[in-house]
mmCIF file of C-alpha atoms in Angstrom:
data_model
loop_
_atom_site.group_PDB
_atom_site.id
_atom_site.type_symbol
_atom_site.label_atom_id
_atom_site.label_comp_id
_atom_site.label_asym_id
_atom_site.label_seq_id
_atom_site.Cartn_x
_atom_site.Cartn_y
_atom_site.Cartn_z
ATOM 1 C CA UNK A 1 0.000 0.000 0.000
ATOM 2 C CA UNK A 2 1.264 3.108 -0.516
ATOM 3 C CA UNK A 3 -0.024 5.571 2.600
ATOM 4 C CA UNK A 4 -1.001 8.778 1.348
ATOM 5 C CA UNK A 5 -3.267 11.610 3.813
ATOM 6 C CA UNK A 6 -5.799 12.505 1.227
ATOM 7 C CA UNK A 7 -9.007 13.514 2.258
ATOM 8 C CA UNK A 8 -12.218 12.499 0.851
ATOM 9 C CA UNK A 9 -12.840 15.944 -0.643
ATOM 10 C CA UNK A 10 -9.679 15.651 -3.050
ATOM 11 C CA UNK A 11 -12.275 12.270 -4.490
ATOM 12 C CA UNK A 12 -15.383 14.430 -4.694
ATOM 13 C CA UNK A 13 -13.468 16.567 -6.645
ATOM 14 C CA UNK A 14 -11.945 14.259 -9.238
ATOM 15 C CA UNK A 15 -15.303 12.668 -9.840
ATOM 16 C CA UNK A 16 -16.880 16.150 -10.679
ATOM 17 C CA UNK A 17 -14.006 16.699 -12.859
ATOM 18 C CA UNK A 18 -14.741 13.151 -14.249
ATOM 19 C CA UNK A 19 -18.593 14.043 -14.750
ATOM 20 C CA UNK A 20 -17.855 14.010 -18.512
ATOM 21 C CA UNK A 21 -16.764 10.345 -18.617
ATOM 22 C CA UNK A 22 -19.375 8.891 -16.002
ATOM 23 C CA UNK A 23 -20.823 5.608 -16.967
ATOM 24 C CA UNK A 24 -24.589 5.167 -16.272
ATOM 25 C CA UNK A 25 -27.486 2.855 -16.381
ATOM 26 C CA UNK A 26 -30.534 4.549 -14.530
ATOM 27 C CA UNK A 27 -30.587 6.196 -10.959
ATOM 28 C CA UNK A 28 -28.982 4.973 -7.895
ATOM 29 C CA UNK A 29 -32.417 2.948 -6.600
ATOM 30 C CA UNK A 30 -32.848 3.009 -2.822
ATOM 31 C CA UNK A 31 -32.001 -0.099 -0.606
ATOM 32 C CA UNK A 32 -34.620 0.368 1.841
ATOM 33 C CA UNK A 33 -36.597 -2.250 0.073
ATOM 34 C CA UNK A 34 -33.589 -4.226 -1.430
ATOM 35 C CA UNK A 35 -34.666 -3.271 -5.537
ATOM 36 C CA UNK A 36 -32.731 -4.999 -7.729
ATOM 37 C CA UNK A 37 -33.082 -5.823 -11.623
ATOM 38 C CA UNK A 38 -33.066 -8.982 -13.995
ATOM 39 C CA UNK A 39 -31.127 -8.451 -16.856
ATOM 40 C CA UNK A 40 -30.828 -10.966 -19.136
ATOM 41 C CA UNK A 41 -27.728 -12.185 -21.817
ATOM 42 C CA UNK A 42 -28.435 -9.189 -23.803
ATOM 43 C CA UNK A 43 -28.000 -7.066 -20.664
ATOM 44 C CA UNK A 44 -31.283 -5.358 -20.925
ATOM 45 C CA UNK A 45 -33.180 -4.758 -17.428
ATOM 46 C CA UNK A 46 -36.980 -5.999 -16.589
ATOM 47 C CA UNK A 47 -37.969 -6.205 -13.125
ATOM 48 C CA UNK A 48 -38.356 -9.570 -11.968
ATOM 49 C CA UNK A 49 -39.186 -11.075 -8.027
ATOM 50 C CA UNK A 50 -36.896 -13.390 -6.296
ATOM 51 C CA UNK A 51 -38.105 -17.173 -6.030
ATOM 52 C CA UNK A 52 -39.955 -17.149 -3.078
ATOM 53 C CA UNK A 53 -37.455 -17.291 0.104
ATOM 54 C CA UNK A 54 -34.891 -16.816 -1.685
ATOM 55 C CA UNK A 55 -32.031 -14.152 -0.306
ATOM 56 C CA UNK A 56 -30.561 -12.568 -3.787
ATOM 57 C CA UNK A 57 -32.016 -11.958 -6.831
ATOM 58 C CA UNK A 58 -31.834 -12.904 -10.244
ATOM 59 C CA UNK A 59 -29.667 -10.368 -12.477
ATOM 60 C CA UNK A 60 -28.096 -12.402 -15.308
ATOM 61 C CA UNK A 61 -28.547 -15.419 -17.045
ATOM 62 C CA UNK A 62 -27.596 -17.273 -19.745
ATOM 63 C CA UNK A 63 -26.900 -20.738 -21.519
ATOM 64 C CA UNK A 64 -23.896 -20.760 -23.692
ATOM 65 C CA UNK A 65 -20.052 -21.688 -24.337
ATOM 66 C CA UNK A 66 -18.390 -19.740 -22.209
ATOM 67 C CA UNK A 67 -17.500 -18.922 -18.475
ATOM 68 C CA UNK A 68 -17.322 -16.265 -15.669
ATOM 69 C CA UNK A 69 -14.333 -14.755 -14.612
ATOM 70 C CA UNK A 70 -13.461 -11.928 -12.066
ATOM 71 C CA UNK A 71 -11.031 -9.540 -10.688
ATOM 72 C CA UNK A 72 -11.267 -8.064 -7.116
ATOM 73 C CA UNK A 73 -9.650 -6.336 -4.506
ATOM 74 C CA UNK A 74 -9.583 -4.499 -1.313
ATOM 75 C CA UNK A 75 -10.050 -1.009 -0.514
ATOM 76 C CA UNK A 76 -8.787 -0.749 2.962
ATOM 77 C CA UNK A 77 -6.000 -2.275 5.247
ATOM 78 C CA UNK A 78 -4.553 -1.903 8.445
ATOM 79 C CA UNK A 79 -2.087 1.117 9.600
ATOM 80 C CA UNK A 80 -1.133 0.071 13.405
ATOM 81 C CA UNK A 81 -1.983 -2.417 15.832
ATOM 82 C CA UNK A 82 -4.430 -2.373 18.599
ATOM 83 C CA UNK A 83 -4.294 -3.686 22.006
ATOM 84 C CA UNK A 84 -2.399 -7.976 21.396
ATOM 85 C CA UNK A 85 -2.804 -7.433 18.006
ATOM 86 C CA UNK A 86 -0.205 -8.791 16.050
ATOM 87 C CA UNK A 87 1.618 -6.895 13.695
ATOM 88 C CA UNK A 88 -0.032 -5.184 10.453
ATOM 89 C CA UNK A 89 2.594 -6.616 8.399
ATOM 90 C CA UNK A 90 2.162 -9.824 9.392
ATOM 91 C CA UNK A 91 -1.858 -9.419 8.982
ATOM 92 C CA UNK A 92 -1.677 -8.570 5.593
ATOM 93 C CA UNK A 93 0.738 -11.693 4.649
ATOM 94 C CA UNK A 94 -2.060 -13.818 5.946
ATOM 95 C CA UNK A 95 -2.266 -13.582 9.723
ATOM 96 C CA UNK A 96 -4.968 -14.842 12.030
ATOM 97 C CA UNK A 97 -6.099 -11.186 12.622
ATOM 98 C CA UNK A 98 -9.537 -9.393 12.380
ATOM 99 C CA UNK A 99 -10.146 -5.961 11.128
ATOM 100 C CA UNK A 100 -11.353 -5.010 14.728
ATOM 101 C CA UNK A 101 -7.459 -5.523 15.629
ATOM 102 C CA UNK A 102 -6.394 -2.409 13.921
ATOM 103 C CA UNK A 103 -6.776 1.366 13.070
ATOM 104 C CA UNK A 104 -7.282 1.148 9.192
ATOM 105 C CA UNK A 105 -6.435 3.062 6.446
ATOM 106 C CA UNK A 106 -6.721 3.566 2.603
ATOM 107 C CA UNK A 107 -4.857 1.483 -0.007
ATOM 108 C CA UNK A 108 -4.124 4.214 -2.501
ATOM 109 C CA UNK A 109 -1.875 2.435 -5.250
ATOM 110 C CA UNK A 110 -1.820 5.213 -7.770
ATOM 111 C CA UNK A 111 -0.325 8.143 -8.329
ATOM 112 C CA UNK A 112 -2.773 10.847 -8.759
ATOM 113 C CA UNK A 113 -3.191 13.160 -6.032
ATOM 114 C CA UNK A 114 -6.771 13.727 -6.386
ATOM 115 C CA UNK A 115 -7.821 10.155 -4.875
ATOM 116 C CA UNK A 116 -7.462 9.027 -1.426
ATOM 117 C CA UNK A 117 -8.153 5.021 -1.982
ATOM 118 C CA UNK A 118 -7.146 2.834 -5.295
ATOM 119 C CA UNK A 119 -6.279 -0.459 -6.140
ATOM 120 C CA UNK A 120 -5.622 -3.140 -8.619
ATOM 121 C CA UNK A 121 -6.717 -6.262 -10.109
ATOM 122 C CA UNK A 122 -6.420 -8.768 -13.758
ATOM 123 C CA UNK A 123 -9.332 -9.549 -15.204
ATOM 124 C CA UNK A 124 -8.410 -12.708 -17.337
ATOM 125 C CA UNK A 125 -10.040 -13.985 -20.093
ATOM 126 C CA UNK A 126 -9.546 -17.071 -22.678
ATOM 127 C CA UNK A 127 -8.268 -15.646 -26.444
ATOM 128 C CA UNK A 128 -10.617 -14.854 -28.532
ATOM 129 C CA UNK A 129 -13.614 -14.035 -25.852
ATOM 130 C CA UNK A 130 -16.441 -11.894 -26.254
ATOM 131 C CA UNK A 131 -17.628 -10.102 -22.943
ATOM 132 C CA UNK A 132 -21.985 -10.998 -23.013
ATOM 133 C CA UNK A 133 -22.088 -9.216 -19.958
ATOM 134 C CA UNK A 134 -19.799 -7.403 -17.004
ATOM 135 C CA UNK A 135 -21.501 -5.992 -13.557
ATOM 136 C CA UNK A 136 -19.127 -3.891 -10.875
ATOM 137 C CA UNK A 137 -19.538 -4.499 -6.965
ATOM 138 C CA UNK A 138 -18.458 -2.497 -4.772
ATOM 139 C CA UNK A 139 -18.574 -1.957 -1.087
ATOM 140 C CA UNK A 140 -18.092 -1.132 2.573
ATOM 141 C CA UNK A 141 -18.652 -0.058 6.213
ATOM 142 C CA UNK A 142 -19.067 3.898 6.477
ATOM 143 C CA UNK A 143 -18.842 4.221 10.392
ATOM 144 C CA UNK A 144 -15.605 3.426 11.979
ATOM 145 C CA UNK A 145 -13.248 5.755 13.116
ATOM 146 C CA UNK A 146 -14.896 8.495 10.869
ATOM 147 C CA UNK A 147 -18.141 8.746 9.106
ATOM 148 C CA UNK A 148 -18.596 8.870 5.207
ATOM 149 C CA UNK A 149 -21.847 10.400 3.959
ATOM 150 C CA UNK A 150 -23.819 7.786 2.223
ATOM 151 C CA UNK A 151 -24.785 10.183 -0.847
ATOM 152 C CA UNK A 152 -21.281 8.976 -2.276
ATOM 153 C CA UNK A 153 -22.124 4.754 -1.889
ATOM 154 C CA UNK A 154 -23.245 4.987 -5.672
ATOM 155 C CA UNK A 155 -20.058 6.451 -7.355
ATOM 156 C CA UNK A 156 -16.542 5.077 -8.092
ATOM 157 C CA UNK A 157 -13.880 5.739 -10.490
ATOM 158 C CA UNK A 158 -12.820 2.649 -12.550
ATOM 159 C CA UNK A 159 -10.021 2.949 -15.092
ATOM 160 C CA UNK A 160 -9.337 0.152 -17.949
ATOM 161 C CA UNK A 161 -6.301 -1.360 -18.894
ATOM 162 C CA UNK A 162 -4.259 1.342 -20.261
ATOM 163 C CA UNK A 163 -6.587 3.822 -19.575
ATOM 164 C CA UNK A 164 -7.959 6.209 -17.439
ATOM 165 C CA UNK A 165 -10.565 7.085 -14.601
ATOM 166 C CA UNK A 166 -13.957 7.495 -15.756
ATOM 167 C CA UNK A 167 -16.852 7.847 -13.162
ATOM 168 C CA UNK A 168 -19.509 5.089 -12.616
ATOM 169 C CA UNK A 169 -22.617 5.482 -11.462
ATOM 170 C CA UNK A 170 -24.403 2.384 -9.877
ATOM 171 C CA UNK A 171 -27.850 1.358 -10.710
ATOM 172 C CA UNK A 172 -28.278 -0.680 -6.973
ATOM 173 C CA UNK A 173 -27.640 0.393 -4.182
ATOM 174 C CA UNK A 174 -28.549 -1.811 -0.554
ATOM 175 C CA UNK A 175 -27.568 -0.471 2.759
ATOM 176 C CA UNK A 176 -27.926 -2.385 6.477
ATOM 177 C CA UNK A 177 -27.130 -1.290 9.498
ATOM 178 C CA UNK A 178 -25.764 -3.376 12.500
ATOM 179 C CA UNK A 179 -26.503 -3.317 16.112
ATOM 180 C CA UNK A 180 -22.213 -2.982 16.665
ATOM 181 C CA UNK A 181 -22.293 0.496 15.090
ATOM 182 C CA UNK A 182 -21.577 -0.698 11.501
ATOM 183 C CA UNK A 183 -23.289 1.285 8.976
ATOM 184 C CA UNK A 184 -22.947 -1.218 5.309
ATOM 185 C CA UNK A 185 -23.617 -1.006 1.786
ATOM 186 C CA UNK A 186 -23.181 -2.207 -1.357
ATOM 187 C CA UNK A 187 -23.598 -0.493 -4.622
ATOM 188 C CA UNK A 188 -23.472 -2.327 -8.462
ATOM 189 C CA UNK A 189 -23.273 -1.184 -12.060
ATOM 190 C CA UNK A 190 -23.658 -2.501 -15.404
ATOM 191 C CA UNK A 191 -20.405 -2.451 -17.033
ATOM 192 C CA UNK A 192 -20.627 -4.109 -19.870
ATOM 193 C CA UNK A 193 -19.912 -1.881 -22.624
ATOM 194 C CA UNK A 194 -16.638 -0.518 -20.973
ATOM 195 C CA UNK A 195 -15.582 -4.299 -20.451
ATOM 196 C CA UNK A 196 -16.390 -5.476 -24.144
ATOM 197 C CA UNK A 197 -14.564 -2.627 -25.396
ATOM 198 C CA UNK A 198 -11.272 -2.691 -23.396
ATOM 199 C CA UNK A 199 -11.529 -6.573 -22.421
ATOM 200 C CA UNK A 200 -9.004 -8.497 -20.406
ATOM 201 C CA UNK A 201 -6.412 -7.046 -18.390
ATOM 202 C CA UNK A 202 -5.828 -4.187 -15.158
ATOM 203 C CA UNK A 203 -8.629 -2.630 -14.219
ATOM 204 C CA UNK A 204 -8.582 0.484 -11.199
ATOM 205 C CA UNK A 205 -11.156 1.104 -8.824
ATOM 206 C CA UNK A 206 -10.679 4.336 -7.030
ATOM 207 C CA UNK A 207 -12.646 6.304 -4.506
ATOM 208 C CA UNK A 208 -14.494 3.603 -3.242
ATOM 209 C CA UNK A 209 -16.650 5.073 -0.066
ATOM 210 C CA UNK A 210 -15.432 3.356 3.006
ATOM 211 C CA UNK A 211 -14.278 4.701 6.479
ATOM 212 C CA UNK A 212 -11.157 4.395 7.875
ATOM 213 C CA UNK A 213 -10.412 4.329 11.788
ATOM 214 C CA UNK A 214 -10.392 1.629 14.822
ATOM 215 C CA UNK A 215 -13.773 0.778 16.170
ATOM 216 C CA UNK A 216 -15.338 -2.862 17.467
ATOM 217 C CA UNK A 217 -17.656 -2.934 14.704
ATOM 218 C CA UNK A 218 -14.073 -2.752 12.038
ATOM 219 C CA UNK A 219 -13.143 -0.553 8.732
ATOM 220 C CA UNK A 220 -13.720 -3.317 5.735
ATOM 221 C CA UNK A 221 -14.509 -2.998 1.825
ATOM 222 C CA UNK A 222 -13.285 -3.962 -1.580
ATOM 223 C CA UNK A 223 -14.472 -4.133 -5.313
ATOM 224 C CA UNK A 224 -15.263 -7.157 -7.959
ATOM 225 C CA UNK A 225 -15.670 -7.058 -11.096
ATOM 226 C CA UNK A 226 -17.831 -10.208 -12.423
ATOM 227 C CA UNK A 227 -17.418 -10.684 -16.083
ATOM 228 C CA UNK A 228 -19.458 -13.539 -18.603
ATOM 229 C CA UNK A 229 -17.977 -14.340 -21.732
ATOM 230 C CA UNK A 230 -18.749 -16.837 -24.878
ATOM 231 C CA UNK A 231 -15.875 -18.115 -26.458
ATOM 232 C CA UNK A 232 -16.565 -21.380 -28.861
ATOM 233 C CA UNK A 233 -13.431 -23.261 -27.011
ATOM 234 C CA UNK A 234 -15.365 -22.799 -24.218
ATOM 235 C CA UNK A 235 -17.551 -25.942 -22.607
ATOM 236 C CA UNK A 236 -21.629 -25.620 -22.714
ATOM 237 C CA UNK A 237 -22.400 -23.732 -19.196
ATOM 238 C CA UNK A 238 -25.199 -22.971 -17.047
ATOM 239 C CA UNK A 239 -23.932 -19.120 -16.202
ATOM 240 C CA UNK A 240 -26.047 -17.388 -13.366
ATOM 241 C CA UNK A 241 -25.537 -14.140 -11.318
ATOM 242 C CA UNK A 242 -27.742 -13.117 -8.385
ATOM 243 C CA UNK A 243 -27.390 -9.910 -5.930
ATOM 244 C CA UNK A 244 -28.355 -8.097 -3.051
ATOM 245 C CA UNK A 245 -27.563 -7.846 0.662
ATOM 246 C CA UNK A 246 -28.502 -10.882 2.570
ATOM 247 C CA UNK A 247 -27.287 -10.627 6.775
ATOM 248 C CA UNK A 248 -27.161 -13.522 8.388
ATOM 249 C CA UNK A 249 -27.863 -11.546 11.684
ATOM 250 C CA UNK A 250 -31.335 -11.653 10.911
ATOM 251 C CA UNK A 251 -31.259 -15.801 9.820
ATOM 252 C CA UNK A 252 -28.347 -16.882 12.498
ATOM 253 C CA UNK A 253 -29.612 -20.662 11.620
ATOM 254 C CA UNK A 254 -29.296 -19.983 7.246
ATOM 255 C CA UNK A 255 -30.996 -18.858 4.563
ATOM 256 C CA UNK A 256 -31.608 -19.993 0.593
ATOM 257 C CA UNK A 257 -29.346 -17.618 -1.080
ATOM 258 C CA UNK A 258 -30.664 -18.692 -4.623
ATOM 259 C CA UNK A 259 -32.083 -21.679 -6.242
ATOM 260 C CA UNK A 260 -31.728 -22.486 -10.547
ATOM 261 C CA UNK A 261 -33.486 -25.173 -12.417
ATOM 262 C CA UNK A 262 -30.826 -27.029 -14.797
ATOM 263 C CA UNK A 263 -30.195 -29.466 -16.998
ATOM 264 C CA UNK A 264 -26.461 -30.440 -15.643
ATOM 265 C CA UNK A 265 -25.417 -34.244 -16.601
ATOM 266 C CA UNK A 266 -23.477 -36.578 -14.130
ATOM 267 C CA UNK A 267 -20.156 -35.807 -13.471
ATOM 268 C CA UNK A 268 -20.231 -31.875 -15.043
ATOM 269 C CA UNK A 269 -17.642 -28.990 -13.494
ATOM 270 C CA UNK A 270 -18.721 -26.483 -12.200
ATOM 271 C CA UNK A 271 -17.826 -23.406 -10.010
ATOM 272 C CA UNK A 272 -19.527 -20.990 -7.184
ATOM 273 C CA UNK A 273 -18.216 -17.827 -6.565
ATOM 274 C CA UNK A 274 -19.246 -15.174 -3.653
ATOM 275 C CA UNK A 275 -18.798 -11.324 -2.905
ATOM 276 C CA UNK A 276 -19.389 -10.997 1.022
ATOM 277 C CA UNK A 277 -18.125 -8.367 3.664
ATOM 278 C CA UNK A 278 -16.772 -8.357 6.765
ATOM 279 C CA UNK A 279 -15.710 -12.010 7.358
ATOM 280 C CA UNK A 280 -13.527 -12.238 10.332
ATOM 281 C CA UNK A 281 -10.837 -14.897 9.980
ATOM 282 C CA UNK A 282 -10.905 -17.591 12.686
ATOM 283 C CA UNK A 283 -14.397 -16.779 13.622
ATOM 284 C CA UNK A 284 -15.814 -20.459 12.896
ATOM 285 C CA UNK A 285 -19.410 -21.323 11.702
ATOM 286 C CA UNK A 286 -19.944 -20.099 7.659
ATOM 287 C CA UNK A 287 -20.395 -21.981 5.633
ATOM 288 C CA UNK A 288 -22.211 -22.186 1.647
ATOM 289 C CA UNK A 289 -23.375 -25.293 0.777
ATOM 290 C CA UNK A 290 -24.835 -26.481 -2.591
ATOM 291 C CA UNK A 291 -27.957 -29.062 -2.909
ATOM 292 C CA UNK A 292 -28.671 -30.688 -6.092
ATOM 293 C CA UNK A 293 -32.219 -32.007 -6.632
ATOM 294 C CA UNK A 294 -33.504 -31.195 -2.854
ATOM 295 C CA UNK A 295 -30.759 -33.682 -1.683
ATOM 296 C CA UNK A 296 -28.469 -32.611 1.396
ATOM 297 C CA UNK A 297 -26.036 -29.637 0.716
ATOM 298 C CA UNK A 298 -22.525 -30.357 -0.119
ATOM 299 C CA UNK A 299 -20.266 -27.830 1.524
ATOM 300 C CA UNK A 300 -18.069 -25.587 -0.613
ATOM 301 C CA UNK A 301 -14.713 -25.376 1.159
ATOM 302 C CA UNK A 302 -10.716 -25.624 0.321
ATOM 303 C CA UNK A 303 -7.442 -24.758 1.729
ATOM 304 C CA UNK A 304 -7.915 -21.414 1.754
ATOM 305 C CA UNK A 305 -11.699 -21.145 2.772
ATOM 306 C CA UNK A 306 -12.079 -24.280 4.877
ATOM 307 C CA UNK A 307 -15.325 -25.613 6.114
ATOM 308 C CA UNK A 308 -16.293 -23.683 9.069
ATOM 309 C CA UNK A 309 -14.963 -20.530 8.222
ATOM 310 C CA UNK A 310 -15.362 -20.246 4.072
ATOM 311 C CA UNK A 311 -15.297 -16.531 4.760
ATOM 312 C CA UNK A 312 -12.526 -15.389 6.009
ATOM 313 C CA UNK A 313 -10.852 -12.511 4.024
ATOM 314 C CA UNK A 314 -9.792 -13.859 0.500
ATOM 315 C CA UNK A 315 -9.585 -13.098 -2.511
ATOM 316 C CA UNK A 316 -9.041 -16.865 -4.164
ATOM 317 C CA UNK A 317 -9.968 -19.152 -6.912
ATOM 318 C CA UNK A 318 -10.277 -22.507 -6.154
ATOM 319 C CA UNK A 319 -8.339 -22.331 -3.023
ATOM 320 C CA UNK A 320 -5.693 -20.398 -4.893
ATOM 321 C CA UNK A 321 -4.676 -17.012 -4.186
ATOM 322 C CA UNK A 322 -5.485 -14.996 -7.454
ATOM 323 C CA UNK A 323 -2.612 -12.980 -9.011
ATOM 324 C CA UNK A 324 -2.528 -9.612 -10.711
ATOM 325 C CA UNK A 325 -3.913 -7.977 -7.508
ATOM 326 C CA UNK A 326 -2.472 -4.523 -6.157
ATOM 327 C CA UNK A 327 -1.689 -4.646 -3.297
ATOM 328 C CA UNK A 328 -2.121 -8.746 -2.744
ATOM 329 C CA UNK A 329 -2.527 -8.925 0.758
ATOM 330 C CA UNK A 330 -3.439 -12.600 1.900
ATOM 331 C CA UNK A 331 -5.578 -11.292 4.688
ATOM 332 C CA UNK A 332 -7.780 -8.601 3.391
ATOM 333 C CA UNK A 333 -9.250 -7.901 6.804
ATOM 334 C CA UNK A 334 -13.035 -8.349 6.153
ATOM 335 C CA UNK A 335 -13.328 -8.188 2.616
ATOM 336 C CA UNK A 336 -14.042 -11.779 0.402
ATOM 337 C CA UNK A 337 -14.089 -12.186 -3.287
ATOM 338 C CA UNK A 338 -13.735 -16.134 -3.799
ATOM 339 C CA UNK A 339 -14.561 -19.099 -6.564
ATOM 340 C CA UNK A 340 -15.446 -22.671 -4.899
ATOM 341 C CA UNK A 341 -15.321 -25.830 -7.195
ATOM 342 C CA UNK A 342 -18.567 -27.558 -6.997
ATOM 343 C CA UNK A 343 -17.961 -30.572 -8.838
ATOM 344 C CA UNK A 344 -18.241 -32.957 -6.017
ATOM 345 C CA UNK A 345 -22.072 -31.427 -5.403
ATOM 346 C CA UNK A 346 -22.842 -32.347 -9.162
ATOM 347 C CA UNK A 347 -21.327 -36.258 -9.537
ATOM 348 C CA UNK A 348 -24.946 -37.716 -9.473
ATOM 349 C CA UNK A 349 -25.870 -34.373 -11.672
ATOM 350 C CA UNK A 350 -29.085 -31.981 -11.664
ATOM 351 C CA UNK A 351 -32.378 -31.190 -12.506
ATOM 352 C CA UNK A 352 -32.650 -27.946 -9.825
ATOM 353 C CA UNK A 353 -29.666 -26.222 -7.578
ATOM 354 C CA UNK A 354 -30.067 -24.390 -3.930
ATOM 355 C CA UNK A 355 -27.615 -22.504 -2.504
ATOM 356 C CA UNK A 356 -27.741 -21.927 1.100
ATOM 357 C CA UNK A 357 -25.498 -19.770 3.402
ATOM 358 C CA UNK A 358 -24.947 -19.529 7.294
ATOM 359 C CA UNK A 359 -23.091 -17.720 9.313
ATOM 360 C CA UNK A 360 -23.948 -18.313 13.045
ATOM 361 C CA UNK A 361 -21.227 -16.907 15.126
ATOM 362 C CA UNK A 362 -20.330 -13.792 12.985
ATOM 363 C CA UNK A 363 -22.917 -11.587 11.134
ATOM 364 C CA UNK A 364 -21.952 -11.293 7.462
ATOM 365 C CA UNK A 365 -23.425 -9.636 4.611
ATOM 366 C CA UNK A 366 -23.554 -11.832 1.334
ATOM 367 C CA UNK A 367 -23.624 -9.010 -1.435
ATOM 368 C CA UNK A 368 -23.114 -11.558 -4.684
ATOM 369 C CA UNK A 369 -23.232 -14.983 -5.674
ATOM 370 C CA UNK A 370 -22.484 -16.158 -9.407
ATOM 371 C CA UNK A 371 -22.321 -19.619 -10.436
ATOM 372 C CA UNK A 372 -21.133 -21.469 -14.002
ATOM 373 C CA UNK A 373 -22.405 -25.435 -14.516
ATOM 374 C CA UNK A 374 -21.411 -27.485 -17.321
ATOM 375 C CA UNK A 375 -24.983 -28.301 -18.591
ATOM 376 C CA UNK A 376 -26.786 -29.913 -21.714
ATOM 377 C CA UNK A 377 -29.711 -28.626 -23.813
#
């Protein structure tokens, strides 16, 4: 990280000065009633309801040869310890430490004085892919130490590979507030055409709305970037992506995150990938599990998100920690953007999927799932 005293005016500023290159859907909606949209492969919007129960919503889907592929990061790490707290070096390399631990501060990777957080991450795609749709997440808490206004939840900057800052405007926006002080949100935007047009490669979030400071309830918040593609190399997949702001502190025993009808044969790969805030390493208890055909739920886990505490600060694929990221810490102190292999919950295949989450003994907020199934038509 590179530790630069910026205030939060200096951002306001750049994105005014970035008005010209904002890019827009609709309106921030309000998150009092958790509004979200359906779009479909095209990446046109029609409201649509939730299956009934169900935790997130709907907002793409499509059948086709291709895959979904990310790139995330942080926004905030720790300064200086508090209290036993081991050291914030040794946090960020992948220490059993909690956000709660520290007084926290910006990660601010570039160089332009008008922004006060940035960072990095490589979106990857296969040769010769065509981008059918891209959505950005982004996300935070806004009382720690400080207090952010929550008029500026619905704005980043985001610069391409090569490129740079443009302002985006989300088209969500969900807020909840915690009993522990902790005031969250989470804000999304239909990327697409910026994505198609620049495709794989570094892409910058700046000015991502998040507090800094030492408080119980802990500074935490990040950015992903979930991308579909078609590419003819590509296997036949189920491709699904549902949002919204699910808290487990309302459902400490689980909830249905999202169900999907499919047609996935015995034996198909397949992948499930979450965005989800404030997971606090070591806490014990999460877990996602995913049921094919109303049978019992097969636990995603691995190395790096093992069963009992799948949340715990990541950014990984498949147990792996994912490259291209700036900066890489190993412990992002409350933020997790991962990809679980769900083969072993489709051996016997699947007619209809469930995904359900838990989170008993800390209270998380589930922002995104999106899932990819090899399937048949």
């Amino acid at each position: 990280m590179v530790d630069k005293r910026r205030t939060a005016a200096h951002g306001l500023w750049c994105a005014v000065l970035c008005a010209a290159a904002t890019v827009s859907l609709t309106a921030p909606a309000s998150s009092a009633t958790h509004t979200a949209a359906k779009e479909g492969a095209s990446g046109h919007g029609a409201s649509a309801e939730a299956p009934s129960g169900n935790a997130l919503k709907e907002r793409y889907h499509a059948v086709k040869h291709g895959g979904i592929a990310t790139a995330a990061n942080s926004a905030i790490t720790c300064r200086s310890a508090v209290g036993n707290s081991e050291p914030c070096a040794s946090a960020q390399r992948g220490g059993e430490s909690r956000n709660d631990g520290y007084k926290m501060f910006y990660s601010d990777i570039d160089r332009d004085k008008n922004t006060y957080n940035s960072t990095r991450a490589v979106l990857r795609l296969p040769k010769k892919s065509k981008v059918s749709y891209a959505r950005l997440y982004w996300g935070g808490n806004l009382r720690v130490g400080e207090v952010k206004p929550a008029k500026d939840n619905g704005r980043v900057l985001l610069a391409e590979p090569g490129g740079s800052y443009r302002a985006v405007k989300a088209d969500t926006v969900h807020k909840h507030r915690r009993g522990d002080g902790a005031d969250a949100y989470q804000a999304s935007a239909n990327v697409t055409s910026l994505v198609r047009n620049h495709g794989p490669g570094a892409y910058t979030v700046a000015q991502l709305n998040v507090a800094m400071g030492h408080s119980k309830a802990g500074a935490w918040g990040g950015w992903t970037l979930v991308v579909a593609y078609e590419n003819s190399r590509s296997p036949l997949r189920d491709m699904t992506v549902w949002d919204g702001f699910a808290a487990t502190e309302d459902h400490p025993g689980g909830l249905p995150v999202a169900t999907r009808r499919t047609n996935v044969p015995a034996n198909a790969k397949g992948s499930v990938g979450i965005v989800g805030y404030d997971g606090d390493r070591g806490s014990g208890g999460e877990s996602l599990t995913l049921a094919p055909n109303k049978r019992a739920g097969v636990p995603l886990a691995n190395s790096a998100n093992p069963a009992g505490d799948a949340f715990n600060s990541t950014i990984t694929d498949r147990g792996k920690e994912v490259q291209g990221r700036v900066p890489a810490h190993r412990n992002t102190l409350g933020y997790d953007s991962d990809v679980f292999d769900a083969s072993e919950a489709l051996r016997s295949g699947a007619g209809n999927l469930l995904l359900r989450f838990a989170s008993p003994e800390d209270d998380y907020l589930l922002g995104a799932v999106f899932a990819q199934f090899g399937t048949r038509r």
